[in-house]
Short mmCIF file of N, CA and C in Angstrom, two decimals:
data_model
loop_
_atom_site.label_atom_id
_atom_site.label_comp_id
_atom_site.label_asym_id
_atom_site.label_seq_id
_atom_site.Cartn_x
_atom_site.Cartn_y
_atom_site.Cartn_z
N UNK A 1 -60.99 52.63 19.32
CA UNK A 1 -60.20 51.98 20.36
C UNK A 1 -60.84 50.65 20.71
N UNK A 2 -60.24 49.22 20.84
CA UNK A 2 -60.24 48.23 21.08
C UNK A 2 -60.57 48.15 22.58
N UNK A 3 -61.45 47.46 22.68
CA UNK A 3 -61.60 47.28 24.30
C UNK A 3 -62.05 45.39 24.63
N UNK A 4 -61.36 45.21 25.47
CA UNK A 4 -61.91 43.57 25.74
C UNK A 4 -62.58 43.67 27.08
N UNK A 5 -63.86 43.50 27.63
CA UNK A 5 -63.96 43.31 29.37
C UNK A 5 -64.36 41.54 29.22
N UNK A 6 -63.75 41.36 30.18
CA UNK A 6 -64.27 40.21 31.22
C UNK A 6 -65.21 39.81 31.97
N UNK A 7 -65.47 39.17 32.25
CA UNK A 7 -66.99 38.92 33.53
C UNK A 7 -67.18 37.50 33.19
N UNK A 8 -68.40 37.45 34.62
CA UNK A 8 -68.24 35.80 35.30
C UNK A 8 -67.52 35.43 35.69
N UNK A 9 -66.36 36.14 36.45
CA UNK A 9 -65.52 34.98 37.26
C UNK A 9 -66.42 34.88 38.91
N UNK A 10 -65.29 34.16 40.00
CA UNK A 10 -66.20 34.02 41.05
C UNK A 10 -65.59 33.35 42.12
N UNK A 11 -66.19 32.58 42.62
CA UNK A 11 -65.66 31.51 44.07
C UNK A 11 -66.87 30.26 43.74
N UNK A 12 -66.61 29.47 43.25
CA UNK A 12 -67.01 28.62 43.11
C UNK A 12 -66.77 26.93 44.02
N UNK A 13 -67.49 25.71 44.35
CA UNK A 13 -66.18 24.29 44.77
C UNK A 13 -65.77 23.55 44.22
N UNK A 14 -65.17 23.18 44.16
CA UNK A 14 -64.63 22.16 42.98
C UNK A 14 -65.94 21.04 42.47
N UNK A 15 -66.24 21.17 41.47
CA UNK A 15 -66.70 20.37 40.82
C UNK A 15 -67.86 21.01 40.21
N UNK A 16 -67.63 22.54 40.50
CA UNK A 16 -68.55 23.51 39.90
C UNK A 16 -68.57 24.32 38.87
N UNK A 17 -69.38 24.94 37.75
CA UNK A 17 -69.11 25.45 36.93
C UNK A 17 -68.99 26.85 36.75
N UNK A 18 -68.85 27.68 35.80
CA UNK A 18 -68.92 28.93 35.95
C UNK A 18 -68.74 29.13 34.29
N UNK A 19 -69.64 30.25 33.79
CA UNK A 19 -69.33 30.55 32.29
C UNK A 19 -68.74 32.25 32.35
N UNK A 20 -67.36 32.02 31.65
CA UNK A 20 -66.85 33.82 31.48
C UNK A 20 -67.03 34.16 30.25
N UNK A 21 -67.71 35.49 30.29
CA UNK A 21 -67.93 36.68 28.84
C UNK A 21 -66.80 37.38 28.79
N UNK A 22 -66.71 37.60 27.27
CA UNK A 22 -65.85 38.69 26.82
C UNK A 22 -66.50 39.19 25.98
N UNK A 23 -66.58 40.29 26.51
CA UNK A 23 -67.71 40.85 25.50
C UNK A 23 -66.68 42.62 24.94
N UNK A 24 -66.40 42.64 23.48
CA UNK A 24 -65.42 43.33 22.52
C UNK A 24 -65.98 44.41 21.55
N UNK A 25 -65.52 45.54 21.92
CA UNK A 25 -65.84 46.40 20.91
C UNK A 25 -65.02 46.70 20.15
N UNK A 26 -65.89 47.26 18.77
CA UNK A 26 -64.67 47.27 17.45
C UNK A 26 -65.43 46.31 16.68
N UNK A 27 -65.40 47.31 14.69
CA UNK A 27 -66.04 46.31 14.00
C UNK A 27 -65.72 44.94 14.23
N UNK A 28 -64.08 45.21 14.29
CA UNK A 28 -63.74 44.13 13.34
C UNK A 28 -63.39 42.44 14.38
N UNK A 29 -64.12 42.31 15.04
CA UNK A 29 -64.62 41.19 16.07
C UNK A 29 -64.54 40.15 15.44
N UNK A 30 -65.36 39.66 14.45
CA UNK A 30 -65.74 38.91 13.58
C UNK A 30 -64.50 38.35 12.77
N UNK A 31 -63.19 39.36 12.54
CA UNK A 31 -62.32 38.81 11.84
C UNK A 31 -61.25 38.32 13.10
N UNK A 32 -60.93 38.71 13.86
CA UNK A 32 -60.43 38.01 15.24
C UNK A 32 -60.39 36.73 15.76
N UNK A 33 -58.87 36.04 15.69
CA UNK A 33 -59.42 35.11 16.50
C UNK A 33 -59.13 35.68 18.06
N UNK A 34 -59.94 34.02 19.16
CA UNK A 34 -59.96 34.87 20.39
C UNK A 34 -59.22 34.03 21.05
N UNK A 35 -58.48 34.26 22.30
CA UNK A 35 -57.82 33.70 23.56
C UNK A 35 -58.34 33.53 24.49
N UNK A 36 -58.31 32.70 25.56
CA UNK A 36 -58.70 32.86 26.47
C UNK A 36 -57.58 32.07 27.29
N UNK A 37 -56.20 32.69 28.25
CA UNK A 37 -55.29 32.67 28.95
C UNK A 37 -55.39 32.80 30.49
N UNK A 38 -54.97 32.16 31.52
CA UNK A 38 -54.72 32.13 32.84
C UNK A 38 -53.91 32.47 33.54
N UNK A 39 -53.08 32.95 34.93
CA UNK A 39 -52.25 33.52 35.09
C UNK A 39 -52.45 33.16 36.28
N UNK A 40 -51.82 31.95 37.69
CA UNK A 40 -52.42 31.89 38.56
C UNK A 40 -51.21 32.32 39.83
N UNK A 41 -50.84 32.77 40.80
CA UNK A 41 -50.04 33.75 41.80
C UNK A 41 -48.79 32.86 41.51
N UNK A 42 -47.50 33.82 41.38
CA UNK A 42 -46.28 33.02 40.82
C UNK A 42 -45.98 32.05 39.69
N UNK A 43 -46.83 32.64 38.51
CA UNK A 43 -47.15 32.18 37.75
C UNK A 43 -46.86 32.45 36.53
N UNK A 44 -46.55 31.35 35.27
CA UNK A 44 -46.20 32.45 34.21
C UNK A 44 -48.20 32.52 33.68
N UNK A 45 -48.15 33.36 32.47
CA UNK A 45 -49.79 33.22 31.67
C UNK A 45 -49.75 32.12 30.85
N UNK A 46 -50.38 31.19 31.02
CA UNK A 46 -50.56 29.98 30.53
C UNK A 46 -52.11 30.04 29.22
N UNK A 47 -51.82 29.36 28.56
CA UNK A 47 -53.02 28.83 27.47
C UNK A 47 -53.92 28.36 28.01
N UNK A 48 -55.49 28.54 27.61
CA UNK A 48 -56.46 27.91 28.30
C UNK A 48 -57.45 27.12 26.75
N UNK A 49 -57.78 28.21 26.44
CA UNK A 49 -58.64 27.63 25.27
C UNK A 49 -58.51 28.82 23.52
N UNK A 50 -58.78 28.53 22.82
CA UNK A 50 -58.79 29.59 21.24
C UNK A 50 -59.79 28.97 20.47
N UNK A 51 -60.46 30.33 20.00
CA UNK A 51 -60.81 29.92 18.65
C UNK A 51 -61.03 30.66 17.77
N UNK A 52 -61.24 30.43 16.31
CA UNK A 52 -60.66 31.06 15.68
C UNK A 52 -62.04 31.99 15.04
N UNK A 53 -61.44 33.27 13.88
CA UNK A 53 -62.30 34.15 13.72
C UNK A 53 -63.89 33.23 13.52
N UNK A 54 -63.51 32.91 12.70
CA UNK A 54 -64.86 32.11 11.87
C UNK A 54 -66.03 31.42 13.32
N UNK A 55 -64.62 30.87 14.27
CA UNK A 55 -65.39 29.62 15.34
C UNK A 55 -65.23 28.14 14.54
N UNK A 56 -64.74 28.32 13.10
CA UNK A 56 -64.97 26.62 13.16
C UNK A 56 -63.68 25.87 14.07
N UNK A 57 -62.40 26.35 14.24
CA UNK A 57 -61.64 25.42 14.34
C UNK A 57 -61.79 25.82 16.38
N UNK A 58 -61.30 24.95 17.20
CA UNK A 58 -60.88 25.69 18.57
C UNK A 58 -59.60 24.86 19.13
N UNK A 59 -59.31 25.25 19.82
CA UNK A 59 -58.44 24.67 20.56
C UNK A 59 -58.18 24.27 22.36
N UNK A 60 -57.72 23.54 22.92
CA UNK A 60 -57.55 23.84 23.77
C UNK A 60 -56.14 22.59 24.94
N UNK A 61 -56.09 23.64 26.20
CA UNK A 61 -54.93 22.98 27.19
C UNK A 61 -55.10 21.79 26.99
N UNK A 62 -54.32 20.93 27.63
CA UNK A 62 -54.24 19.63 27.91
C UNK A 62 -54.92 19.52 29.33
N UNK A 63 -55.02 20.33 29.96
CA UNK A 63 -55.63 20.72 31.29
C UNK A 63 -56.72 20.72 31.55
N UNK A 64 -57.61 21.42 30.19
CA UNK A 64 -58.43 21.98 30.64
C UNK A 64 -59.42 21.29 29.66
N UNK A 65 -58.82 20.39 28.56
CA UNK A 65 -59.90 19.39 27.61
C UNK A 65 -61.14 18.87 28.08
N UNK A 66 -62.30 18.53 27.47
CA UNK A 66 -62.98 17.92 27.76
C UNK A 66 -63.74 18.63 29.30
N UNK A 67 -63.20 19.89 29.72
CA UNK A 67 -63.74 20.27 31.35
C UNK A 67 -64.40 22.03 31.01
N UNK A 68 -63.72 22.74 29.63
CA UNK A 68 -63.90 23.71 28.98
C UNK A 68 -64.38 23.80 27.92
N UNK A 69 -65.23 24.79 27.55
CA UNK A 69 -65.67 24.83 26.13
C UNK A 69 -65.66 26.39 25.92
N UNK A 70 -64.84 27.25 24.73
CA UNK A 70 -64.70 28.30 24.23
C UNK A 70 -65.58 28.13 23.04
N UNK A 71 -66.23 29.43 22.98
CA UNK A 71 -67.93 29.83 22.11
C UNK A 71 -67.83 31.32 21.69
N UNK A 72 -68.06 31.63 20.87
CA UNK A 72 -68.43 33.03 20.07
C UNK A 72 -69.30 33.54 19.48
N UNK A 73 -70.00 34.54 19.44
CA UNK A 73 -70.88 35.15 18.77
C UNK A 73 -70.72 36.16 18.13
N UNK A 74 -70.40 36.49 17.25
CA UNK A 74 -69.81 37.25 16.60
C UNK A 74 -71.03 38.32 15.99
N UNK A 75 -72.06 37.78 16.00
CA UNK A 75 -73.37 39.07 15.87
C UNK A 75 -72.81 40.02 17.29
N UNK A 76 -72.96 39.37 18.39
CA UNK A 76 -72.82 40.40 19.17
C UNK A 76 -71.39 40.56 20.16
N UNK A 77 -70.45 40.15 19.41
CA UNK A 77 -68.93 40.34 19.58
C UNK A 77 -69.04 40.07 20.80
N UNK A 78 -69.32 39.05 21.00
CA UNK A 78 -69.41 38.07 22.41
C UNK A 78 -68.19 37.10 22.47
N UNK A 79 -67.19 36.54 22.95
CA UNK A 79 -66.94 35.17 23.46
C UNK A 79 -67.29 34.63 24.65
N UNK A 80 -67.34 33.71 24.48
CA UNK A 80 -67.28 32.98 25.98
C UNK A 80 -66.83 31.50 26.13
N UNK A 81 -66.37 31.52 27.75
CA UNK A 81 -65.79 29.89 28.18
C UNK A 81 -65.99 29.59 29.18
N UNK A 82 -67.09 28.55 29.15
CA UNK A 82 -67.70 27.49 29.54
C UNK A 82 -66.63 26.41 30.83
N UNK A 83 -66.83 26.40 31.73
CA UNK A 83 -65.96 25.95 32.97
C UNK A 83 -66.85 25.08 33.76
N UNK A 84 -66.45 23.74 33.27
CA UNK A 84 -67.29 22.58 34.30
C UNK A 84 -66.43 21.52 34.86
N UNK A 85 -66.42 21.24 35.74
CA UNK A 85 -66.34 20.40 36.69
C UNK A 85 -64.57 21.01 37.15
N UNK A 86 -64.85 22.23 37.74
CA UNK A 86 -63.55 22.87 38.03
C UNK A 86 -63.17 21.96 39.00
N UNK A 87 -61.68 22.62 38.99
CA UNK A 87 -60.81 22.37 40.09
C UNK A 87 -59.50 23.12 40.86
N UNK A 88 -59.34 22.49 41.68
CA UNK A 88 -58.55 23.71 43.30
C UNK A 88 -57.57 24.62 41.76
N UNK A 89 -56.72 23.46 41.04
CA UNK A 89 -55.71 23.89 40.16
C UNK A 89 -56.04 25.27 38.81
N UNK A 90 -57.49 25.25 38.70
CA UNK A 90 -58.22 26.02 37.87
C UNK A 90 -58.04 27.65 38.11
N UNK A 91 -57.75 27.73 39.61
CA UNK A 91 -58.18 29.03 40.17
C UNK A 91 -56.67 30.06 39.44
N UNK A 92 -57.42 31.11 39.10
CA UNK A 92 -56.62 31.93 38.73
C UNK A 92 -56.82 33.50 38.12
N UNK A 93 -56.56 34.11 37.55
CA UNK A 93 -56.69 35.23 36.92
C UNK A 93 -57.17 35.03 35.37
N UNK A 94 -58.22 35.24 34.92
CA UNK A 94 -58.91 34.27 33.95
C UNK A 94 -58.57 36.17 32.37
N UNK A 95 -57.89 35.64 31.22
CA UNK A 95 -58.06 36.71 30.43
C UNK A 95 -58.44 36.28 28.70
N UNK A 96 -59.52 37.42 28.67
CA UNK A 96 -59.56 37.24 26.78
C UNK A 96 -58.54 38.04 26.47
N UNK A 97 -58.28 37.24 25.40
CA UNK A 97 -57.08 38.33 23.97
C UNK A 97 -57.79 38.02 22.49
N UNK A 98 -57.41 38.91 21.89
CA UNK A 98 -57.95 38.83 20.47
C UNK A 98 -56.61 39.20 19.50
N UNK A 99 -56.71 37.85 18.49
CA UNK A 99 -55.88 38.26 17.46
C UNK A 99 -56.07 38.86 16.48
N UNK A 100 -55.78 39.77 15.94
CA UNK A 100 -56.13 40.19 14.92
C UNK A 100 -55.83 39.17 13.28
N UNK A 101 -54.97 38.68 13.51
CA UNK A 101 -54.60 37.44 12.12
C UNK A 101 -56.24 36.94 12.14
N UNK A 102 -56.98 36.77 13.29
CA UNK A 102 -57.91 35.64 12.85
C UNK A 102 -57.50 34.12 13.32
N UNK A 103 -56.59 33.91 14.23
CA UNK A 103 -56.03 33.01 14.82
C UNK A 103 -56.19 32.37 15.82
N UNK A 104 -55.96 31.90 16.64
CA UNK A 104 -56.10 31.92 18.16
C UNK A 104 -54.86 30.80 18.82
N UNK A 105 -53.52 31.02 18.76
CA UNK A 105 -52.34 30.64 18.53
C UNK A 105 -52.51 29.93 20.73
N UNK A 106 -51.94 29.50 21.00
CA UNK A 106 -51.15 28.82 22.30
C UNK A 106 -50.29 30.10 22.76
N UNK A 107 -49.41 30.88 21.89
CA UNK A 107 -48.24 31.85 22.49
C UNK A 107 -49.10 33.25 22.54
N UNK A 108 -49.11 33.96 23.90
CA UNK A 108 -49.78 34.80 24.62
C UNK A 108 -49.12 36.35 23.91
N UNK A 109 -47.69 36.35 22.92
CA UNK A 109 -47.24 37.33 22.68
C UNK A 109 -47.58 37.40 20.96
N UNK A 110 -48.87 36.53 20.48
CA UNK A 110 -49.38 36.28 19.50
C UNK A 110 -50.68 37.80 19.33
N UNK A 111 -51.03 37.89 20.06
CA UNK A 111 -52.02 38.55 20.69
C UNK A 111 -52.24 40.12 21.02
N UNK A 112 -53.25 40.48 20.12
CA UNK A 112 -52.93 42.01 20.14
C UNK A 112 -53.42 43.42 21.05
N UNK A 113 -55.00 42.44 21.49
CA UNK A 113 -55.35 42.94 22.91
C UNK A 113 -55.61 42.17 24.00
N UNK A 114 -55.94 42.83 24.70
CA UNK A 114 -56.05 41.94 26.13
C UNK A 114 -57.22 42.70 27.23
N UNK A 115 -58.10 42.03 27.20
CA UNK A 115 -58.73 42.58 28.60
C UNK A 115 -58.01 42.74 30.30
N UNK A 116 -58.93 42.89 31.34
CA UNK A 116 -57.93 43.37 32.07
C UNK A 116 -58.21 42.02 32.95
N UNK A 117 -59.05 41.10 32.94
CA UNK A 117 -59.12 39.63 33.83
C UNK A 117 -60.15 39.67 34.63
N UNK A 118 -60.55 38.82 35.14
CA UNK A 118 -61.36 38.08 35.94
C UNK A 118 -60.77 37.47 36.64
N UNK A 119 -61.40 37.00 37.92
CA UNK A 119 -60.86 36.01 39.15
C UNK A 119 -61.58 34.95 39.08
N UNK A 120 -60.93 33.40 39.09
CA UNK A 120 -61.63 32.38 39.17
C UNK A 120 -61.14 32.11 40.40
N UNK A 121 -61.73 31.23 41.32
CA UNK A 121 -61.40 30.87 42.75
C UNK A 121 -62.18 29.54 42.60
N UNK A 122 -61.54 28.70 43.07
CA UNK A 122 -62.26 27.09 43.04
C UNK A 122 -62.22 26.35 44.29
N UNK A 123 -62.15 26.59 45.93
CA UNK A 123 -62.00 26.07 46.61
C UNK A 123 -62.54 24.43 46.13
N UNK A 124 -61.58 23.38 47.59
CA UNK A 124 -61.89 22.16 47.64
C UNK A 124 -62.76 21.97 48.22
#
């Protein structure tokens, strides 16, 4: 059974950082690409950052460029994303997904598991 948890979210102020783990059990980690999606109150789940099984390629929001960095370790079926110089708009329900293609696609129904989230909070 596939499991994704979350951790590191928080209450942070704007202009502060915060790094979230996803840390995944199951060999097959390594062939996965990963997600990392937002969801903030009245909200649809939005794209945040991907990357792919390997880690060479990543991707990310238009939002969140240059302010995020998505990272993997695949020895120890780790991801993680890197959150600096947040802001009020950041705050939300923070989630890994893992594809199994080895992908890490923008569309959230790409995606074959899902952890259960984290809370980011960014006051001004």
């Amino acid at each position: 059974q596939v499991q994704l948890v979350e951790s590191g979210g928080g209450s942070v102020q704007a202009g502060g950082s915060l790094r979230l783990s996803c840390a995944a059990s199951g060999r097959d980690f390594s062939a996965w690409g990963v997600g990392w999606f937002r969801q903030a109150p009245g909200k649809e789940r939005e794209f945040v950052a991907g990357i792919t099984w390997s880690g060479r390629f990543t991707d990310y929001a238009d939002s969140v460029e240059g302010r995020f960095t998505i990272s993997r370790d695949n020895a120890d079926n780790m991801a993680y994303l890197q959150m600096d110089s947040l802001k009020p708009e950041d705050t939300a329900v923070y989630y890994c997904a893992a594809d199994k293609g080895g992908w890490a696609t923008t569309r959230h129904t790409e995606y074959h598991y899902w952890g259960q989230g984290t809370q980011v909070t960014v006051s001004s």
